[in-house]
Amino acid sequence: MMRTRPLKVALLGCGVVGSEVARIMTTHAEDLAARVGAPVELAGVAVRRPSKVREGIDPSLITTDATALVKRGDIDVVVEVIGGIEPARSLITTAFEHGASVVSANKALLAQDGAALHAAAEEHGRDLYYEAAVAGAIPLIRPLRESLAGDKINRVMGIVNGTTNFILDKMDTTGAGYQEALDEATALGYAEADPTADVEGFDAAAKAAILAGIAFHSRVRLDDVYREGMTEVTAADFASAKQMGCTIKLLAICERAADGESVTARVHPAMIPLSHPLASVRGAYNAVFVEADAAGQLMFYGPGAGGSPTASAVLGDLVAVCRNKLAESTGPGESAYAQLPVSPMGDVVTRYHISLDVADKPGVLAQVATVFAEHGVSIDTVRQQGKDGEASLVVVTHRASDASLSGTVEALRNLDTVRGVASIMRVEGE
């Protein structure tokens, strides 16, 4: 039997995502009520610019006092889509203190202060849900912390930023340079006027921290994630990748160490074989590849950003939290019992693709090979091209640690026959 008294929702932020959340709540009100078991009512919308016309939203719901809204006491759920650290953090904790559960899409805040927010939610007996914080409409957080809760996850690797995937895909398929591809992404609305958070990997790193924490039942903060942007990726890198039967993606990789005693989390460009499922992810789409003991290999794929896809994830969380409210229960909270430490990037073992500019004369390859051997880095393949006294040498290694590869590169730079290191890129997915 449906309850007649509505569950009241406060919406913090009414931009691209917030306005779509409000629209769906209004147009699908009857369906949401049937799915929840009670009417779900938009009770207030906090914004910075109250004079802006917001079609479909009752002007009487608009307020600039977000703190007063979450303190009302009759609010059941607060939906936070304003982003950033403050005032979002204070508003969320205040919501818990005044009896409301929270649905958030705030990846930066959750990556930085997720543990404290979970603790506050638990202290007050409230829910904290954030499916929309990682991969837009793609169901990912709930499968990791519920569907796979009985399994052991060993690796989570994926494309979690649509802007960077669009740029790299454009470079791959058309031969465009980085700046040309970025300009097209900006013109189409995929890239912000300041794309730094995307192209330098900050956005993906925050998502990696959240995913690693959930997958490995350990606390992983943004500062624990190694981050490397993609602004130095060139058309020449794609040409080399194609010669290896690979393409290049900006990947977020979270994995358990072989001995199971630690984890790593990193974001960086990488070559992946064209046979890997992630290689076929095109345009602004996201995809995450999960490897677990019992389930094996799973891939989650779909639109990872935009108003409608992100609002879909927010509404899914809203329905779940409202159901919990009616049942007088809460859903899964933080699971950090494993307390696995996060290893430094130097301990990460993977393959490498190194492109060197060298002198075109006898003995160069032998010198380079000796340096690799002295640092314990085994060479898989070598490709050399030379002309007019200059040459390029492309070395692909077997698996080696980041620390040993760094020592190798430093020694190579000291060789008289090595003019420079053109590029270094990791090779993943094999």
Short mmCIF file of C-alpha atoms in Angstrom, two decimals:
data_model
loop_
_atom_site.label_atom_id
_atom_site.label_comp_id
_atom_site.label_asym_id
_atom_site.label_seq_id
_atom_site.Cartn_x
_atom_site.Cartn_y
_atom_site.Cartn_z
CA MET A 1 0.00 0.00 0.00
CA MET A 2 1.40 3.40 -0.99
CA ARG A 3 2.08 5.97 1.70
CA THR A 4 0.32 9.26 1.00
CA ARG A 5 2.68 11.58 2.85
CA PRO A 6 5.42 12.55 0.39
CA LEU A 7 9.14 12.13 0.88
CA LYS A 8 10.68 15.58 0.54
CA VAL A 9 13.81 16.23 -1.52
CA ALA A 10 16.11 19.25 -1.40
CA LEU A 11 18.15 19.86 -4.55
CA LEU A 12 21.47 21.67 -4.17
CA GLY A 13 22.46 23.01 -7.56
CA CYS A 14 20.36 23.46 -10.68
CA GLY A 15 22.85 23.46 -13.52
CA VAL A 16 23.01 20.93 -16.36
CA VAL A 17 22.58 17.93 -14.05
CA GLY A 18 20.40 19.52 -11.38
CA SER A 19 17.88 20.91 -13.84
CA GLU A 20 17.58 17.48 -15.47
CA VAL A 21 17.05 15.84 -12.06
CA ALA A 22 14.25 18.35 -11.34
CA ARG A 23 12.69 17.75 -14.75
CA ILE A 24 12.62 13.97 -14.34
CA MET A 25 11.24 14.24 -10.80
CA THR A 26 8.39 16.35 -12.16
CA THR A 27 7.57 14.55 -15.39
CA HIS A 28 7.98 11.04 -13.95
CA ALA A 29 6.43 11.78 -10.56
CA GLU A 30 3.81 9.01 -10.77
CA ASP A 31 6.32 6.37 -11.85
CA LEU A 32 8.77 7.40 -9.12
CA ALA A 33 6.01 7.23 -6.51
CA ALA A 34 5.05 3.73 -7.66
CA ARG A 35 8.65 2.55 -7.55
CA VAL A 36 9.40 4.10 -4.18
CA GLY A 37 6.09 3.38 -2.46
CA ALA A 38 5.37 7.02 -1.66
CA PRO A 39 5.21 10.34 -3.51
CA VAL A 40 8.60 12.03 -3.96
CA GLU A 41 8.28 15.80 -3.74
CA LEU A 42 10.82 18.45 -4.73
CA ALA A 43 10.69 20.69 -1.66
CA GLY A 44 13.40 23.25 -2.41
CA VAL A 45 16.16 24.13 -4.88
CA ALA A 46 19.28 26.00 -3.78
CA VAL A 47 20.98 28.10 -6.49
CA ARG A 48 23.48 30.93 -6.77
CA ARG A 49 21.55 32.97 -9.34
CA PRO A 50 17.86 33.08 -8.39
CA SER A 51 16.92 35.44 -11.22
CA LYS A 52 17.71 32.86 -13.91
CA VAL A 53 14.62 31.36 -15.53
CA ARG A 54 14.36 27.63 -14.83
CA GLU A 55 11.68 26.08 -16.97
CA GLY A 56 9.43 23.59 -15.21
CA ILE A 57 10.52 24.55 -11.68
CA ASP A 58 8.15 26.41 -9.38
CA PRO A 59 9.86 29.76 -8.60
CA SER A 60 8.66 29.51 -5.01
CA LEU A 61 11.05 26.56 -4.50
CA ILE A 62 14.13 28.58 -5.42
CA THR A 63 16.40 29.81 -2.63
CA THR A 64 19.94 31.08 -2.29
CA ASP A 65 20.21 29.90 1.31
CA ALA A 66 21.33 26.29 0.92
CA THR A 67 22.18 25.95 4.60
CA ALA A 68 18.68 26.93 5.71
CA LEU A 69 17.24 24.48 3.19
CA VAL A 70 19.14 21.46 4.51
CA LYS A 71 18.42 22.52 8.12
CA ARG A 72 14.64 22.58 7.66
CA GLY A 73 14.13 19.29 9.47
CA ASP A 74 11.38 18.02 7.17
CA ILE A 75 13.77 17.16 4.33
CA ASP A 76 14.18 13.41 3.78
CA VAL A 77 16.85 13.42 1.07
CA VAL A 78 19.36 16.04 -0.07
CA VAL A 79 20.62 15.76 -3.66
CA GLU A 80 23.98 17.54 -3.98
CA VAL A 81 25.10 18.39 -7.52
CA ILE A 82 26.99 21.64 -6.92
CA GLY A 83 30.45 20.02 -6.96
CA GLY A 84 33.67 21.23 -5.37
CA ILE A 85 34.80 20.84 -1.77
CA GLU A 86 33.08 23.72 0.01
CA PRO A 87 30.29 24.51 0.66
CA ALA A 88 29.31 20.99 -0.47
CA ARG A 89 31.10 19.26 2.42
CA SER A 90 29.50 21.46 5.09
CA LEU A 91 26.06 21.17 3.50
CA ILE A 92 26.25 17.37 3.36
CA THR A 93 27.31 17.02 7.00
CA THR A 94 24.62 19.51 8.03
CA ALA A 95 22.04 17.47 6.13
CA PHE A 96 23.01 14.36 8.09
CA GLU A 97 22.81 16.25 11.36
CA HIS A 98 19.26 17.38 10.54
CA GLY A 99 17.91 13.97 9.57
CA ALA A 100 18.39 13.81 5.79
CA SER A 101 20.17 11.18 3.71
CA VAL A 102 22.33 12.39 0.81
CA VAL A 103 22.71 11.56 -2.87
CA SER A 104 25.81 13.17 -4.39
CA ALA A 105 27.61 13.35 -7.72
CA ASN A 106 30.66 15.04 -6.17
CA LYS A 107 33.69 12.94 -7.13
CA ALA A 108 36.28 15.47 -5.92
CA LEU A 109 34.79 15.67 -2.44
CA LEU A 110 34.27 11.93 -2.12
CA ALA A 111 37.83 11.20 -3.27
CA GLN A 112 39.22 13.65 -0.73
CA ASP A 113 36.90 13.23 2.28
CA GLY A 114 34.85 10.12 1.60
CA ALA A 115 35.84 8.45 4.88
CA ALA A 116 34.72 11.44 6.97
CA LEU A 117 31.43 11.74 5.08
CA HIS A 118 30.70 8.04 5.51
CA ALA A 119 31.47 8.34 9.21
CA ALA A 120 29.06 11.27 9.53
CA ALA A 121 26.35 9.35 7.68
CA GLU A 122 26.82 6.33 9.94
CA GLU A 123 26.83 8.46 13.09
CA HIS A 124 23.42 9.87 12.24
CA GLY A 125 21.98 6.68 10.72
CA ARG A 126 21.69 8.11 7.20
CA ASP A 127 22.52 7.01 3.67
CA LEU A 128 25.29 8.38 1.44
CA TYR A 129 24.89 7.28 -2.18
CA TYR A 130 27.02 8.50 -5.11
CA GLU A 131 26.60 6.36 -8.23
CA ALA A 132 26.75 9.49 -10.40
CA ALA A 133 30.22 10.44 -9.11
CA VAL A 134 32.16 7.95 -11.23
CA ALA A 135 30.75 7.05 -14.63
CA GLY A 136 27.53 8.90 -15.36
CA ALA A 137 24.68 6.57 -16.24
CA ILE A 138 26.83 3.43 -16.07
CA PRO A 139 25.86 1.31 -13.05
CA LEU A 140 29.24 0.69 -11.45
CA ILE A 141 29.40 1.59 -7.78
CA ARG A 142 26.35 -0.46 -6.82
CA PRO A 143 27.59 -3.60 -8.67
CA LEU A 144 31.00 -3.24 -6.99
CA ARG A 145 29.71 -2.80 -3.46
CA GLU A 146 26.61 -5.00 -3.70
CA SER A 147 26.51 -7.43 -6.64
CA LEU A 148 30.22 -8.33 -6.27
CA ALA A 149 30.31 -8.00 -2.48
CA GLY A 150 30.89 -11.75 -2.10
CA ASP A 151 33.72 -11.87 -4.65
CA LYS A 152 37.38 -10.82 -4.57
CA ILE A 153 38.09 -8.03 -7.05
CA ASN A 154 41.66 -7.98 -8.33
CA ARG A 155 41.62 -5.23 -10.91
CA VAL A 156 39.48 -2.34 -12.11
CA MET A 157 40.69 -0.70 -15.31
CA GLY A 158 38.76 1.74 -17.41
CA ILE A 159 38.07 4.86 -19.38
CA VAL A 160 36.28 7.16 -16.94
CA ASN A 161 36.51 10.52 -18.69
CA GLY A 162 34.58 11.13 -21.90
CA THR A 163 36.47 14.28 -22.89
CA THR A 164 39.85 12.60 -22.98
CA ASN A 165 38.50 9.55 -24.77
CA PHE A 166 36.94 11.76 -27.45
CA ILE A 167 40.26 13.57 -27.99
CA LEU A 168 42.36 10.40 -28.15
CA ASP A 169 39.83 8.64 -30.36
CA LYS A 170 39.88 11.60 -32.76
CA MET A 171 43.69 11.52 -32.86
CA ASP A 172 43.59 7.79 -33.53
CA THR A 173 40.95 7.73 -36.26
CA THR A 174 41.78 10.95 -38.14
CA GLY A 175 45.48 11.50 -37.46
CA ALA A 176 44.72 14.87 -35.85
CA GLY A 177 47.19 16.40 -33.43
CA TYR A 178 46.34 16.90 -29.76
CA GLN A 179 45.45 20.61 -30.05
CA GLU A 180 43.29 20.08 -33.13
CA ALA A 181 41.37 17.28 -31.41
CA LEU A 182 40.97 19.37 -28.24
CA ASP A 183 39.61 22.29 -30.27
CA GLU A 184 36.98 20.02 -31.83
CA ALA A 185 36.04 18.61 -28.41
CA THR A 186 35.60 22.17 -27.12
CA ALA A 187 33.50 23.23 -30.11
CA LEU A 188 31.20 20.22 -29.60
CA GLY A 189 30.82 20.92 -25.89
CA TYR A 190 32.75 17.85 -24.71
CA ALA A 191 35.59 19.92 -23.23
CA GLU A 192 35.32 22.84 -20.82
CA ALA A 193 36.84 26.23 -21.63
CA ASP A 194 39.57 25.19 -19.16
CA PRO A 195 40.06 21.45 -19.83
CA THR A 196 42.83 20.99 -17.25
CA ALA A 197 40.84 18.75 -14.89
CA ASP A 198 40.13 16.36 -17.75
CA VAL A 199 43.29 16.32 -19.86
CA GLU A 200 45.69 16.34 -16.90
CA GLY A 201 43.87 13.40 -15.32
CA PHE A 202 42.54 15.07 -12.16
CA ASP A 203 38.94 14.05 -12.90
CA ALA A 204 39.91 10.45 -13.62
CA ALA A 205 42.16 10.30 -10.54
CA ALA A 206 39.28 11.24 -8.24
CA LYS A 207 37.16 8.50 -9.79
CA ALA A 208 40.03 6.01 -9.45
CA ALA A 209 40.29 6.78 -5.73
CA ILE A 210 36.57 6.07 -5.25
CA LEU A 211 36.67 2.86 -7.29
CA ALA A 212 39.80 1.53 -5.56
CA GLY A 213 38.34 2.15 -2.10
CA ILE A 214 35.16 0.24 -2.92
CA ALA A 215 36.81 -2.58 -4.88
CA PHE A 216 39.49 -3.35 -2.30
CA HIS A 217 37.64 -2.46 0.93
CA SER A 218 40.38 0.00 1.83
CA ARG A 219 40.63 3.75 2.16
CA VAL A 220 42.15 5.29 -0.95
CA ARG A 221 42.33 9.07 -1.15
CA LEU A 222 42.98 11.30 -4.13
CA ASP A 223 46.54 11.92 -2.92
CA ASP A 224 47.20 8.17 -3.15
CA VAL A 225 46.52 8.07 -6.89
CA TYR A 226 49.41 8.46 -9.31
CA ARG A 227 48.36 10.88 -12.04
CA GLU A 228 49.80 11.63 -15.47
CA GLY A 229 47.99 13.69 -18.09
CA MET A 230 47.71 13.12 -21.84
CA THR A 231 48.79 16.49 -23.25
CA GLU A 232 52.14 15.05 -24.43
CA VAL A 233 50.59 12.25 -26.51
CA THR A 234 51.45 12.80 -30.18
CA ALA A 235 50.47 11.52 -33.60
CA ALA A 236 53.84 9.72 -33.63
CA ASP A 237 52.79 7.81 -30.50
CA PHE A 238 49.64 6.65 -32.27
CA ALA A 239 51.69 5.60 -35.28
CA SER A 240 53.93 3.50 -33.02
CA ALA A 241 50.88 2.05 -31.27
CA LYS A 242 49.37 1.00 -34.60
CA GLN A 243 52.59 -0.76 -35.56
CA MET A 244 52.17 -2.80 -32.37
CA GLY A 245 48.49 -3.50 -33.02
CA CYS A 246 47.49 -1.11 -30.24
CA THR A 247 45.70 2.17 -29.61
CA ILE A 248 46.13 4.74 -26.81
CA LYS A 249 43.65 5.47 -24.01
CA LEU A 250 43.80 7.49 -20.81
CA LEU A 251 43.19 4.75 -18.25
CA ALA A 252 42.31 4.66 -14.58
CA ILE A 253 43.82 1.46 -13.18
CA CYS A 254 43.25 0.10 -9.68
CA GLU A 255 44.77 -3.26 -8.87
CA ARG A 256 45.64 -5.59 -6.05
CA ALA A 257 49.31 -6.55 -5.72
CA ALA A 258 50.27 -10.12 -6.64
CA ASP A 259 50.82 -10.98 -2.97
CA GLY A 260 47.48 -9.44 -2.02
CA GLU A 261 49.09 -7.26 0.63
CA SER A 262 48.71 -3.85 -1.04
CA VAL A 263 46.94 -2.01 -3.84
CA THR A 264 47.83 0.59 -6.43
CA ALA A 265 45.76 3.30 -8.10
CA ARG A 266 46.96 5.25 -11.11
CA VAL A 267 45.83 7.34 -14.08
CA HIS A 268 47.94 7.72 -17.21
CA PRO A 269 47.92 7.26 -21.00
CA ALA A 270 48.64 3.69 -22.07
CA MET A 271 48.82 1.59 -25.18
CA ILE A 272 46.31 -1.26 -25.18
CA PRO A 273 45.93 -4.05 -27.78
CA LEU A 274 43.17 -3.60 -30.33
CA SER A 275 41.87 -6.98 -29.19
CA HIS A 276 41.09 -5.63 -25.71
CA PRO A 277 37.43 -4.59 -25.18
CA LEU A 278 38.47 -1.10 -24.02
CA ALA A 279 40.19 -0.41 -27.35
CA SER A 280 36.84 -0.25 -29.14
CA VAL A 281 35.34 2.40 -26.83
CA ARG A 282 34.84 5.40 -29.10
CA GLY A 283 33.93 9.06 -28.79
CA ALA A 284 32.93 10.42 -25.40
CA TYR A 285 31.86 7.04 -24.03
CA ASN A 286 33.19 5.45 -20.83
CA ALA A 287 33.88 1.81 -20.05
CA VAL A 288 35.25 0.01 -17.01
CA PHE A 289 36.77 -3.48 -17.08
CA VAL A 290 36.55 -5.45 -13.82
CA GLU A 291 38.45 -8.65 -13.03
CA ALA A 292 37.28 -10.77 -10.08
CA ASP A 293 38.11 -14.24 -8.81
CA ALA A 294 34.71 -15.87 -9.23
CA ALA A 295 32.95 -13.57 -11.71
CA GLY A 296 35.92 -13.43 -14.06
CA GLN A 297 36.04 -10.49 -16.48
CA LEU A 298 33.18 -7.99 -16.66
CA MET A 299 32.83 -4.76 -18.64
CA PHE A 300 30.49 -1.85 -17.92
CA TYR A 301 29.95 0.50 -20.86
CA GLY A 302 27.89 3.59 -21.64
CA PRO A 303 27.71 7.40 -21.66
CA GLY A 304 29.81 8.66 -18.77
CA ALA A 305 28.84 12.32 -18.62
CA GLY A 306 26.18 14.84 -19.58
CA GLY A 307 23.01 16.07 -17.94
CA SER A 308 20.67 13.20 -18.75
CA PRO A 309 23.05 10.27 -18.13
CA THR A 310 24.28 11.72 -14.83
CA ALA A 311 20.72 12.57 -13.76
CA SER A 312 19.76 8.95 -14.47
CA ALA A 313 22.34 7.77 -11.93
CA VAL A 314 21.21 10.40 -9.41
CA LEU A 315 17.58 9.34 -9.74
CA GLY A 316 18.51 5.69 -9.33
CA ASP A 317 20.20 6.54 -6.04
CA LEU A 318 17.28 8.72 -5.02
CA VAL A 319 14.84 5.84 -5.47
CA ALA A 320 17.08 3.50 -3.45
CA VAL A 321 17.51 6.00 -0.61
CA CYS A 322 13.78 6.76 -0.49
CA ARG A 323 13.01 3.07 -0.30
CA ASN A 324 15.46 2.74 2.60
CA LYS A 325 13.78 5.70 4.29
CA LEU A 326 10.37 4.03 4.10
CA ALA A 327 11.82 0.76 5.41
CA GLU A 328 13.57 2.67 8.22
CA SER A 329 16.89 1.17 7.17
CA THR A 330 20.07 2.24 5.41
CA GLY A 331 22.01 0.76 2.53
CA PRO A 332 25.69 -0.22 2.40
CA GLY A 333 28.09 2.24 3.97
CA GLU A 334 31.85 2.40 3.80
CA SER A 335 33.68 -0.94 3.76
CA ALA A 336 37.32 -0.39 4.65
CA TYR A 337 37.95 -3.45 6.81
CA ALA A 338 40.86 -4.73 4.65
CA GLN A 339 42.95 -1.61 5.33
CA LEU A 340 45.34 -2.47 2.49
CA PRO A 341 48.10 0.11 2.04
CA VAL A 342 48.52 1.92 -1.28
CA SER A 343 51.90 1.15 -2.85
CA PRO A 344 53.89 3.91 -4.58
CA MET A 345 54.05 4.09 -8.36
CA GLY A 346 57.63 2.84 -8.29
CA ASP A 347 56.36 -0.60 -7.28
CA VAL A 348 53.96 -0.90 -10.22
CA VAL A 349 54.97 -3.56 -12.73
CA THR A 350 53.95 -3.26 -16.38
CA ARG A 351 55.33 -3.21 -19.92
CA TYR A 352 56.83 -0.08 -21.49
CA HIS A 353 57.17 1.43 -24.94
CA ILE A 354 60.23 3.74 -25.13
CA SER A 355 61.09 5.81 -28.20
CA LEU A 356 64.70 7.11 -28.36
CA ASP A 357 66.42 9.53 -30.71
CA VAL A 358 69.91 8.11 -31.26
CA ALA A 359 72.98 8.51 -33.45
CA ASP A 360 72.84 6.36 -36.58
CA LYS A 361 76.11 4.48 -36.19
CA PRO A 362 77.30 0.97 -35.30
CA GLY A 363 77.16 -0.11 -31.65
CA VAL A 364 74.27 2.08 -30.54
CA LEU A 365 71.84 -0.81 -30.13
CA ALA A 366 74.40 -2.76 -28.11
CA GLN A 367 74.95 0.20 -25.77
CA VAL A 368 71.24 0.69 -25.24
CA ALA A 369 70.66 -3.03 -24.66
CA THR A 370 73.46 -3.06 -22.07
CA VAL A 371 71.82 -0.26 -20.09
CA PHE A 372 68.51 -2.14 -20.01
CA ALA A 373 70.28 -5.32 -18.87
CA GLU A 374 72.23 -3.49 -16.13
CA HIS A 375 68.93 -2.27 -14.65
CA GLY A 376 67.23 -5.64 -14.84
CA VAL A 377 64.75 -4.63 -17.56
CA SER A 378 64.19 -7.32 -20.16
CA ILE A 379 63.64 -6.22 -23.79
CA ASP A 380 60.81 -7.78 -25.77
CA THR A 381 61.21 -6.12 -29.18
CA VAL A 382 63.38 -3.42 -30.80
CA ARG A 383 62.67 -1.43 -33.95
CA GLN A 384 65.27 0.91 -35.49
CA GLN A 385 65.08 3.39 -38.36
CA GLY A 386 67.92 5.64 -39.48
CA LYS A 387 68.72 8.39 -41.97
CA ASP A 388 71.44 11.05 -42.44
CA GLY A 389 73.27 10.22 -39.22
CA GLU A 390 70.17 10.26 -37.00
CA ALA A 391 67.93 7.37 -36.02
CA SER A 392 64.97 6.42 -33.91
CA LEU A 393 65.03 3.37 -31.69
CA VAL A 394 61.78 1.96 -30.31
CA VAL A 395 62.12 -0.49 -27.44
CA VAL A 396 59.24 -2.50 -25.98
CA THR A 397 60.06 -4.17 -22.67
CA HIS A 398 58.75 -7.18 -20.86
CA ARG A 399 57.11 -6.41 -17.50
CA ALA A 400 59.26 -4.22 -15.27
CA SER A 401 58.75 -1.99 -12.24
CA ASP A 402 58.30 1.73 -12.70
CA ALA A 403 61.32 2.33 -10.45
CA SER A 404 63.64 0.11 -12.53
CA LEU A 405 62.40 1.69 -15.76
CA SER A 406 63.04 5.18 -14.35
CA GLY A 407 66.63 4.20 -13.52
CA THR A 408 67.04 2.78 -17.02
CA VAL A 409 65.83 5.97 -18.69
CA GLU A 410 68.08 8.14 -16.54
CA ALA A 411 71.09 6.04 -17.56
CA LEU A 412 70.07 6.17 -21.24
CA ARG A 413 70.03 9.97 -21.12
CA ASN A 414 73.68 9.88 -20.09
CA LEU A 415 74.78 7.96 -23.19
CA ASP A 416 76.55 10.09 -25.80
CA THR A 417 74.78 8.19 -28.56
CA VAL A 418 71.30 8.94 -27.21
CA ARG A 419 70.12 12.36 -28.39
CA GLY A 420 66.91 12.28 -26.36
CA VAL A 421 63.97 10.28 -25.08
CA ALA A 422 61.09 11.08 -27.43
CA SER A 423 58.37 9.31 -25.44
CA ILE A 424 57.70 6.74 -22.75
CA MET A 425 54.36 4.99 -22.55
CA ARG A 426 53.05 2.06 -20.58
CA VAL A 427 51.52 -0.94 -22.34
CA GLU A 428 48.46 -2.36 -20.52
CA GLY A 429 45.74 -4.90 -21.06
CA GLU A 430 47.83 -7.94 -21.87
#
